[in-house]
Coordinates of C-alpha atoms in Angstrom, one line a residue:
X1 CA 10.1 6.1 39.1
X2 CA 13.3 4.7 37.4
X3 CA 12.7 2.6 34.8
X4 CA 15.7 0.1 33.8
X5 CA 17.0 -0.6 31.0
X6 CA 16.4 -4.0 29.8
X7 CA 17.1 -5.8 26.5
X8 CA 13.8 -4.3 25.0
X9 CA 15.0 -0.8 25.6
X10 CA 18.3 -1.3 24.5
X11 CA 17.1 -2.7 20.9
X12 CA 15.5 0.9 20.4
X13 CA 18.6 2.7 21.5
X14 CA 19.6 3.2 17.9
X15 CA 21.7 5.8 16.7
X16 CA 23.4 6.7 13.3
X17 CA 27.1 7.1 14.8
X18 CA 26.7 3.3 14.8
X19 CA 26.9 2.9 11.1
X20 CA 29.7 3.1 9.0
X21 CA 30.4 5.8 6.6
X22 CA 29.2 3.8 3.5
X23 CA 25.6 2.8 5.4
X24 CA 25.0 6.6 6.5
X25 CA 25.6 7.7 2.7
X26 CA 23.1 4.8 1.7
X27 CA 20.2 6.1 4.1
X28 CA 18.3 8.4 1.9
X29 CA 17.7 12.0 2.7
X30 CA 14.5 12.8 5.0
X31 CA 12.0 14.6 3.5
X32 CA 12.0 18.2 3.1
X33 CA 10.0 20.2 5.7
X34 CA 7.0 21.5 4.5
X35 CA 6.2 24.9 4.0
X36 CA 3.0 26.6 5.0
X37 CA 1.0 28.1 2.0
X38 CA 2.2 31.6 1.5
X39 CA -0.3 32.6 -1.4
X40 CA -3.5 34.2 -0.7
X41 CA -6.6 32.8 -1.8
X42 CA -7.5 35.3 -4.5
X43 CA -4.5 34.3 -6.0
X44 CA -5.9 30.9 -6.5
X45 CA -7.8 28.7 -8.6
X46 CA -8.3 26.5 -5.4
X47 CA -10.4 26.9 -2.3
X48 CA -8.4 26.1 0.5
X49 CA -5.2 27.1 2.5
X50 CA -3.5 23.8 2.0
X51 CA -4.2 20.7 -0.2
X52 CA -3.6 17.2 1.3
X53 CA -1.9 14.3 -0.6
X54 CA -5.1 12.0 0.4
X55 CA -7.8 12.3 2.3
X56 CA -11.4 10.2 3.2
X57 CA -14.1 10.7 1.3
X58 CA -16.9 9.4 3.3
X59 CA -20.5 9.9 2.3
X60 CA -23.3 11.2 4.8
X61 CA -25.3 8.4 5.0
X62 CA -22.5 6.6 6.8
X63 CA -24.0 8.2 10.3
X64 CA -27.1 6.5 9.7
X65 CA -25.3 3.1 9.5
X66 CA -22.7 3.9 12.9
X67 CA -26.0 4.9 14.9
X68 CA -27.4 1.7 13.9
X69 CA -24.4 -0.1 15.7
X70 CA -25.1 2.1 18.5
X71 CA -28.4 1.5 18.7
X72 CA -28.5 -2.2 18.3
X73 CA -25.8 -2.4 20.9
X74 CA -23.2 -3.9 19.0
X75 CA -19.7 -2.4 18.1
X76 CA -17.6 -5.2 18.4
X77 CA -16.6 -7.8 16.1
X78 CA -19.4 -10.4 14.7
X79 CA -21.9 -8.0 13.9
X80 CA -24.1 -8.0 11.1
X81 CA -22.5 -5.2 9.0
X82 CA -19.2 -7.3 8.8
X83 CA -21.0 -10.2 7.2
X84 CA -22.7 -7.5 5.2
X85 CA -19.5 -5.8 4.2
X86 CA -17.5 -9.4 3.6
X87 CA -20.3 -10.8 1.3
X88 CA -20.4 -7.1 -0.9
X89 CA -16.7 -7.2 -0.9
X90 CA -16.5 -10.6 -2.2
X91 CA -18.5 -10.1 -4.5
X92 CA -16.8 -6.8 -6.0
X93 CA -13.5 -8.6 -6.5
X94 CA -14.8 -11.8 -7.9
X95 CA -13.6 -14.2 -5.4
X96 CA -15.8 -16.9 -2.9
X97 CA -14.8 -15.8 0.3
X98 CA -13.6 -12.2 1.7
X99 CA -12.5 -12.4 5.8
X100 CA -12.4 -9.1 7.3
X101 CA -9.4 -8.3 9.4
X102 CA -8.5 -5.4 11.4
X103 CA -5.9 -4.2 9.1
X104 CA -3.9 -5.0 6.2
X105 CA -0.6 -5.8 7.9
X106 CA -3.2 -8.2 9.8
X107 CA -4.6 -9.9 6.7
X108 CA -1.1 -10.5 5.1
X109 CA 0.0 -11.7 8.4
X110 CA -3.2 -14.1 8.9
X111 CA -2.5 -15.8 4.9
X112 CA 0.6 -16.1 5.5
X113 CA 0.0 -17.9 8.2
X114 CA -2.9 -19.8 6.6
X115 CA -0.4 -20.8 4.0
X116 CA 1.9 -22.8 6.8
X117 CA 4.6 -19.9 6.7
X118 CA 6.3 -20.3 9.6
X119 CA 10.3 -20.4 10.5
X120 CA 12.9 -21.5 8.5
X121 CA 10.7 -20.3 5.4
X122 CA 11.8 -17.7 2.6
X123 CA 9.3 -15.5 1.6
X124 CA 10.3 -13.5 -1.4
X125 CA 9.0 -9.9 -1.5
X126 CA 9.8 -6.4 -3.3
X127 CA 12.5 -4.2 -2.6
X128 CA 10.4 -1.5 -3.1
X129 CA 7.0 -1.5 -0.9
X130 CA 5.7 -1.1 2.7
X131 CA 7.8 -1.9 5.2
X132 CA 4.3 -4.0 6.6
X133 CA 5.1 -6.6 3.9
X134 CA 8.3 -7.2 5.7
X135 CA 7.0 -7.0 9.4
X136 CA 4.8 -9.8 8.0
X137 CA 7.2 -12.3 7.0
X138 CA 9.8 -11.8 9.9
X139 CA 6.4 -11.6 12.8
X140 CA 6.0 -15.3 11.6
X141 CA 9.8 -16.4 12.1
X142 CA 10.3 -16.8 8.0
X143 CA 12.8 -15.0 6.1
X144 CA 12.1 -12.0 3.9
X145 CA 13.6 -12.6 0.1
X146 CA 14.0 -9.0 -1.3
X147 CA 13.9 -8.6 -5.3
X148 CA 14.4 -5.9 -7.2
X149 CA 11.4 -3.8 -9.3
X150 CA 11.6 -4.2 -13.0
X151 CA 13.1 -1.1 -15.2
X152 CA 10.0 0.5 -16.4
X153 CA 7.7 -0.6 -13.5
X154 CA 7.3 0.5 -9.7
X155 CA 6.3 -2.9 -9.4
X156 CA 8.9 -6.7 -8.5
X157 CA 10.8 -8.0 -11.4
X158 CA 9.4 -11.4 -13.0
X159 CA 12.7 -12.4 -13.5
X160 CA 14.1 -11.4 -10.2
X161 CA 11.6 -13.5 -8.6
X162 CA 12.4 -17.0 -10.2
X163 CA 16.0 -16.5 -10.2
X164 CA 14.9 -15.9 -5.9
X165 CA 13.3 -19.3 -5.7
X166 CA 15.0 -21.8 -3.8
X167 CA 13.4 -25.4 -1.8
X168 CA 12.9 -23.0 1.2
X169 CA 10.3 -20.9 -0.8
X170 CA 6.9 -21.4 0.7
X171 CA 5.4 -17.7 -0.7
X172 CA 5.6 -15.4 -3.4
X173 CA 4.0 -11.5 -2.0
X174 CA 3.8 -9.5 -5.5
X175 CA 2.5 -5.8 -4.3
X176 CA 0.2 -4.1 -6.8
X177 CA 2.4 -0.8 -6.5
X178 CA 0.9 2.6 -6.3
X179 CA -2.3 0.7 -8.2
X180 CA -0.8 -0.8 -11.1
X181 CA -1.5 -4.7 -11.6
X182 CA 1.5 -6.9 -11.8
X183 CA 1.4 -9.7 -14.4
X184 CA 0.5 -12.4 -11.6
X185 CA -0.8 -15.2 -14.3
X186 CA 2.8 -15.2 -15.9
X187 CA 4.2 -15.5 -12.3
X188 CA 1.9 -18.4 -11.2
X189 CA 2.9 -20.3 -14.5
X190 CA 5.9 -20.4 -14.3
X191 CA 5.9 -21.9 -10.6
X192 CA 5.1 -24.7 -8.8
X193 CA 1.5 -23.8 -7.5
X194 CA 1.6 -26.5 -5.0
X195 CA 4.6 -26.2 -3.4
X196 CA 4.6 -22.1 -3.7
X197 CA 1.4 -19.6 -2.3
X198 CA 1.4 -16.7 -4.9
X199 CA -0.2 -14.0 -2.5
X200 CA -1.3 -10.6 -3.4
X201 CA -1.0 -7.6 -1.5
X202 CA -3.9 -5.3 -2.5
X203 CA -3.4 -2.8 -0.3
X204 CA -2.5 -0.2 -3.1
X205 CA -5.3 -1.5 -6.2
X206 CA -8.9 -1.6 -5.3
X207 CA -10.4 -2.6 -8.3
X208 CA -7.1 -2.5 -10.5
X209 CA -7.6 -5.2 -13.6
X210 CA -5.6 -7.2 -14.9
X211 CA -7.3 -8.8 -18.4
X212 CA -10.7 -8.2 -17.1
X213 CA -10.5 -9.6 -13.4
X214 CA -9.9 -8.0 -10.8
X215 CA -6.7 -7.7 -8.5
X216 CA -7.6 -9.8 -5.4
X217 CA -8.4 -12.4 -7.1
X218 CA -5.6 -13.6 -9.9
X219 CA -3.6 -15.2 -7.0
X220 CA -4.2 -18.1 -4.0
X221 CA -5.1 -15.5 -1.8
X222 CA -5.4 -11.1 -1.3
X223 CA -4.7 -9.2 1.3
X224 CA -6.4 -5.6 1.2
X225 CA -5.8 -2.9 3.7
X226 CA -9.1 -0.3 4.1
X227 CA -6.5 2.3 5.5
X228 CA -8.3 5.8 5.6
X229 CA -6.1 7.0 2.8
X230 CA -7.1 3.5 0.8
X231 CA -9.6 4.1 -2.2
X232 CA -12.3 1.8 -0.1
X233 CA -11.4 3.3 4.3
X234 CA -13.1 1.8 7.0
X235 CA -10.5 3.8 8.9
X236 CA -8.3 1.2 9.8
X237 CA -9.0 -2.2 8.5
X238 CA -7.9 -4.7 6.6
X239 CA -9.6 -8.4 4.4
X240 CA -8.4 -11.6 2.9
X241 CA -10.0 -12.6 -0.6
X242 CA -9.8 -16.4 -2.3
X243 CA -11.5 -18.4 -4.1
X244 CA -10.1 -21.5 -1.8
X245 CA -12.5 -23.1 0.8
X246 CA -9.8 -24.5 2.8
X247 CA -7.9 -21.6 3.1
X248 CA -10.6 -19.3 4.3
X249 CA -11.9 -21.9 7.1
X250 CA -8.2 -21.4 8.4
X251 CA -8.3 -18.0 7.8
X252 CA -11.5 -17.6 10.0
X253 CA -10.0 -19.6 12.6
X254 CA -7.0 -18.1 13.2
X255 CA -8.6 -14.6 13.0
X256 CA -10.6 -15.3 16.3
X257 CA -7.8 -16.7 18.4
X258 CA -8.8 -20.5 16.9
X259 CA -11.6 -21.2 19.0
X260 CA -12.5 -24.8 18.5
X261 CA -16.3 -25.3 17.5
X262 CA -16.2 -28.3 19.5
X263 CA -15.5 -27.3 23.1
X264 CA -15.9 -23.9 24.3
X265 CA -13.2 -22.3 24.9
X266 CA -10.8 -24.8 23.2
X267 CA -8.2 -24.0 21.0
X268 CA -5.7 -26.7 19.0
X269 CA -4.1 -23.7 17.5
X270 CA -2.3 -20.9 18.0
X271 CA -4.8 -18.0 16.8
X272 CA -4.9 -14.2 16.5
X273 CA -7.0 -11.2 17.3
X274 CA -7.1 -9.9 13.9
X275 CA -11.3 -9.2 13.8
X276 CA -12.9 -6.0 12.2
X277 CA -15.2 -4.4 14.2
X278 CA -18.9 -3.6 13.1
X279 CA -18.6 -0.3 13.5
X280 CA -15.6 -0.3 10.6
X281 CA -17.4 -2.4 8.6
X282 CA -20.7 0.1 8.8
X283 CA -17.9 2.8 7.5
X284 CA -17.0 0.1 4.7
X285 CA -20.3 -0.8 3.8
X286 CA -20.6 2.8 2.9
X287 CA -18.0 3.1 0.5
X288 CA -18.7 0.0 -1.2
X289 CA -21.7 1.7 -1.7
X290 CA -20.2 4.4 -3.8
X291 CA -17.2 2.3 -5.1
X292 CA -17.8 3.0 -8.4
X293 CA -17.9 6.8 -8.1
X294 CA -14.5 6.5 -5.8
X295 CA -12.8 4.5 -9.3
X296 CA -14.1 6.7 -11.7
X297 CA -12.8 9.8 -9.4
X298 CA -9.5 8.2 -9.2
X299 CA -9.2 7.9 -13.1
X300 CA -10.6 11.7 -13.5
X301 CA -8.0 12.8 -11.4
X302 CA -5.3 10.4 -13.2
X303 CA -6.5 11.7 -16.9
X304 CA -5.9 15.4 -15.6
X305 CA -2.7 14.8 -14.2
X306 CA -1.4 12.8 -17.7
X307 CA -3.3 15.7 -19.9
X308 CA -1.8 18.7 -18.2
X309 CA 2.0 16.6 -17.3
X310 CA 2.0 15.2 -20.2
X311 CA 5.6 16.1 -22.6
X312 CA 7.2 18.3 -19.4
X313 CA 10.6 17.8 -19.3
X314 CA 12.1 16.0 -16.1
X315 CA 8.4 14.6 -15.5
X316 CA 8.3 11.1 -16.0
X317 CA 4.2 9.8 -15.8
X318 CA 2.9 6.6 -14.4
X319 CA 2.5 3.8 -17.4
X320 CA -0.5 1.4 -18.4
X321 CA -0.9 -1.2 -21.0
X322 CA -3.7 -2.9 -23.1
X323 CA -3.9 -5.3 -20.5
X324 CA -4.4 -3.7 -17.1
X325 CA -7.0 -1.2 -15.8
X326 CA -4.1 1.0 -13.2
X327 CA -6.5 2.0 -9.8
X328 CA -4.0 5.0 -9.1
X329 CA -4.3 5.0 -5.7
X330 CA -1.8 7.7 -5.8
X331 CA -0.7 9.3 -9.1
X332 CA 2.9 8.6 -8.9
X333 CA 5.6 10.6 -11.1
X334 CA 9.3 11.2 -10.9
X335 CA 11.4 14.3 -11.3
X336 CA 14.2 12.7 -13.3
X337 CA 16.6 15.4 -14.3
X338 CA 20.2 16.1 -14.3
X339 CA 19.1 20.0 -13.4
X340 CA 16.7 19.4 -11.1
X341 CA 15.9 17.0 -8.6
X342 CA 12.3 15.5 -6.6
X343 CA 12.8 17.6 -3.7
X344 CA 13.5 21.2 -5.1
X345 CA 10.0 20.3 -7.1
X346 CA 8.5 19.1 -3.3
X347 CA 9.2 22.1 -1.6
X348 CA 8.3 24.5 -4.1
X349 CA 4.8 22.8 -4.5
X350 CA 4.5 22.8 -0.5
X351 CA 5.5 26.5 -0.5
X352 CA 2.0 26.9 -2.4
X353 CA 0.1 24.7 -0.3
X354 CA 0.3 21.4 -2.4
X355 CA 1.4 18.4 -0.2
X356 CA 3.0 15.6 -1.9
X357 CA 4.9 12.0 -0.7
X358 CA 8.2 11.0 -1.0
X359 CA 8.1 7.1 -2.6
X360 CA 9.1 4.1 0.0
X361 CA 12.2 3.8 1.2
X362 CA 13.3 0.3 0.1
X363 CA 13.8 -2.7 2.4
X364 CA 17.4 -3.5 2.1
X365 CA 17.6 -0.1 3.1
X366 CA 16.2 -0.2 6.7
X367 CA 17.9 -0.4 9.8
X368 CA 15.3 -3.4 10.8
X369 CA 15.7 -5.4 8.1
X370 CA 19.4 -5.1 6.5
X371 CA 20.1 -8.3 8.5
X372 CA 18.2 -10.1 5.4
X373 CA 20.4 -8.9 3.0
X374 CA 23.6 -9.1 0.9
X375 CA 25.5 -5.9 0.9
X376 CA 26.4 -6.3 -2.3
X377 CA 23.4 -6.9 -3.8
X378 CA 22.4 -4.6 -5.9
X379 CA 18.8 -3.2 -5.8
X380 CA 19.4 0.1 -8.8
X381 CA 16.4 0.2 -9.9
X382 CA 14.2 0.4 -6.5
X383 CA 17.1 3.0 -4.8
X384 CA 16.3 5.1 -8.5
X385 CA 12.6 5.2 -7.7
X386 CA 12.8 6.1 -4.0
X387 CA 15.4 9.0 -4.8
X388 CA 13.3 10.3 -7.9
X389 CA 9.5 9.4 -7.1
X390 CA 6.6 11.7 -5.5
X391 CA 3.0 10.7 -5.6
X392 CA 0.7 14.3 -5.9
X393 CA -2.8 14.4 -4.1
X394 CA -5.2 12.0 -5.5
X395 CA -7.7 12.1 -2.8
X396 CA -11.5 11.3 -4.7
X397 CA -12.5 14.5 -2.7
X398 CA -10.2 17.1 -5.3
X399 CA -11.9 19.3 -7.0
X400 CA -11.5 20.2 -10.8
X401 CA -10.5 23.6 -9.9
X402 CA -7.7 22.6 -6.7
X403 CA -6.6 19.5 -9.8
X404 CA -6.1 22.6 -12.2
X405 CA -4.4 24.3 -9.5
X406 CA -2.0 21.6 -8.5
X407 CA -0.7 21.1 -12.0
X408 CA -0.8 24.8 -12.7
X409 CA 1.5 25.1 -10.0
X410 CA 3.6 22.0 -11.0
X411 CA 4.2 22.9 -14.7
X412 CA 5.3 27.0 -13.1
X413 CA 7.4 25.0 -10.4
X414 CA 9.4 22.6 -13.3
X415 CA 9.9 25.4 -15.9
X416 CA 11.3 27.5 -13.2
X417 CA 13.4 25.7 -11.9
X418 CA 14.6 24.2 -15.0
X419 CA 15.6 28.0 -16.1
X420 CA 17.1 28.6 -12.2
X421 CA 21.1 29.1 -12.8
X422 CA 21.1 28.1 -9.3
X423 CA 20.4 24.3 -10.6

């Protein structure tokens, strides 16, 4: 069968000879192909062949929950463990209302949308995330913003933001990167709260704190994604948090392709299918369960890292303040040396079994999205972070003796290659 080639295929017929010189040289270098583990296991402290950047950690008693599903005949959305897992949820990060979704590019998509963002709207958004936050933005016809990160944070400048707004700005989308809490109450003071959504994207900082509360709950609305590599997994999944009444009712309405309560059937708006099934929410129910024991993991793992990394040269470690309680999703470093670089120190840690991941390519950067973008803008500081920055397994799961074994073989790996006359 011949298929032809219509106007969707030809927008995925892409291909680098299109760009100029000057845009090739501006697409960062893949990453570098990962090694199998070559050392035997009796030359370990670890247990296993090869150690994965993030992984589930699911307890046991979550089969007791997805045969409940099964045997109550109900695995689609509306069942009770998603009102179950929405009411827990809400009540971990402090907010009124939690709406489950069926991912978290859905539930930034669905308060966004609950927010009126539609086209001919700027939304202004990091430099330096996901490309999801994008896709977002530009799936409801508004215009993504881009801003810079600040120059000792992962995270969107404060400055860079106000100096963004314009009359056109119906949303602010500050990304708790890589876990630690951006200073939302200075943002939301210093802008007009009722002409301008401040929206977080929690995706990255289940239970991150900034002055005592929680993230997912400083701004109008959260977005969380329950990814399975997420601190909280429901596999794929996703949830909205506010305190708002207003906004939730929408929220719940557009999630369920706006079906009117009046007339069956009936719909004055144009809705989604953004639902989370029970059987995700069984999953989620679950980890809430053991959230506490999935934080304080997280933070044993981070205290390692910072104890055993801590002073090696070319190793510059994640930050936190008096202020903020970092989730470390990941435990994110860079390799910033004139005599070494972040993917000599990649390889070398995958050539003994250690995976690690490359930080985000940023926005301004992408094929898809340089259409939102000066060219001569100048985004240093997020370009300096995705050329320099590697996140090391942080999976709950890790054992002390595989966490003495990564940064074993991360302080060998630095000190050799720092003494290489090859670098």
């Amino acid at each position: 069968m011949t298929v032809n080639s219509g106007p969707l295929l030809k927008m995925f017929d892409y291909s680098l000879s299109e760009l100029s010189t000057a845009e090739r040289l501006a697409i960062p270098s893949p990453d570098p192909p990962l090694a199998e583990a070559h050392l035997p296991l009796a030359e370990r402290s670890s247990t296993r062949e090869y150690i994965p950047v993030c992984e589930p950690d699911l307890d046991p008693s979550v089969t007791y929950d997805l045969q409940k599903c099964v045997d109550e005949n109900w695995i689609s959305s509306g069942g009770r463990f998603v009102t179950e897992f929405e009411t827990r949820f809400a009540q971990i990060i402090g907010t009124k209302h939690c709406i489950a979704t069926s991912s978290g590019t859905t539930a930034l998509q669905l308060l966004l949308a609950a927010c009126g963002v539609s086209g001919g709207d700027e939304v202004i958004i990091p430099a330096f995330t996901m490309v999801a936050v994008a896709s977002a933005v530009v799936h409801l016809g508004a215009r993504p913003v881009f801003v810079d990160c600040s120059p000792d944070s992962e995270n969107i400048d404060l400055d860079g933001i106000l100096k963004k707004i314009t009359d056109r700005t119906k949303a602010i989308i500050v990304v708790h990167t890589y876990g630690r809490p951006f200073d939302v109450e200075t943002l939301q003071s210093n802008v007009d709260r009722n002409r301008v959504a401040v929206i977080e994207d929690v995706a990255e900082s289940h239970g991150a704190k900034l002055k005592g509360r929680t993230t997912g709950s400083l701004g109008y609305g959260g977005a969380f994604s329950f990814y399975a590599n997420k601190i909280i997994t429901t596999g794929e999944g996703g949830a909205v948090t506010t305190d708002n009444d207003s906004l939730a009712s929408v929220c719940r309405t557009l999630r369920d392709h706006a079906f009117s309560l009046e007339r069956h059937f009936w719909h004055r708006y144009r809705g989604y299918n953004f639902r989370m099934t029970n059987l995700q929410a069984a999953v989620g129910v679950s980890q809430l369960m053991q959230f506490d024991k999935l934080r304080e993991a997280r933070k044993r793992i981070a205290a390692r890292y910072s104890e055993a990394l801590d002073g090696l040269d070319g190793v510059i470690l994640p930050v936190e303040d008096e202020e903020t309680e970092h989730a470390f999703w990941v435990y994110f470093i860079r390799i910033d040396s004139d005599t070494l670089t972040r993917d000599d120190v990649r390889l070398e840690l995958a050539n003994n079994g250690i995976e690690t991941r490359t930080a985000f390519i940023p926005l301004h950067l992408q094929p898809a999205y340089r259409e939102y973008c000066d060219k001569n803008e100048n985004f240093k500081h997020a370009e300096h972070l995705s050329a320099t920055g590697l996140y090391l397994p942080s999976s709950s799961k890790l054992t002390s003796a595989e966490l003495d074994y990564i940064c074993q073989s991360l302080q060998e790996t630095i000190r050799s290659l720092l003494k290489s006359p090859f670098k």
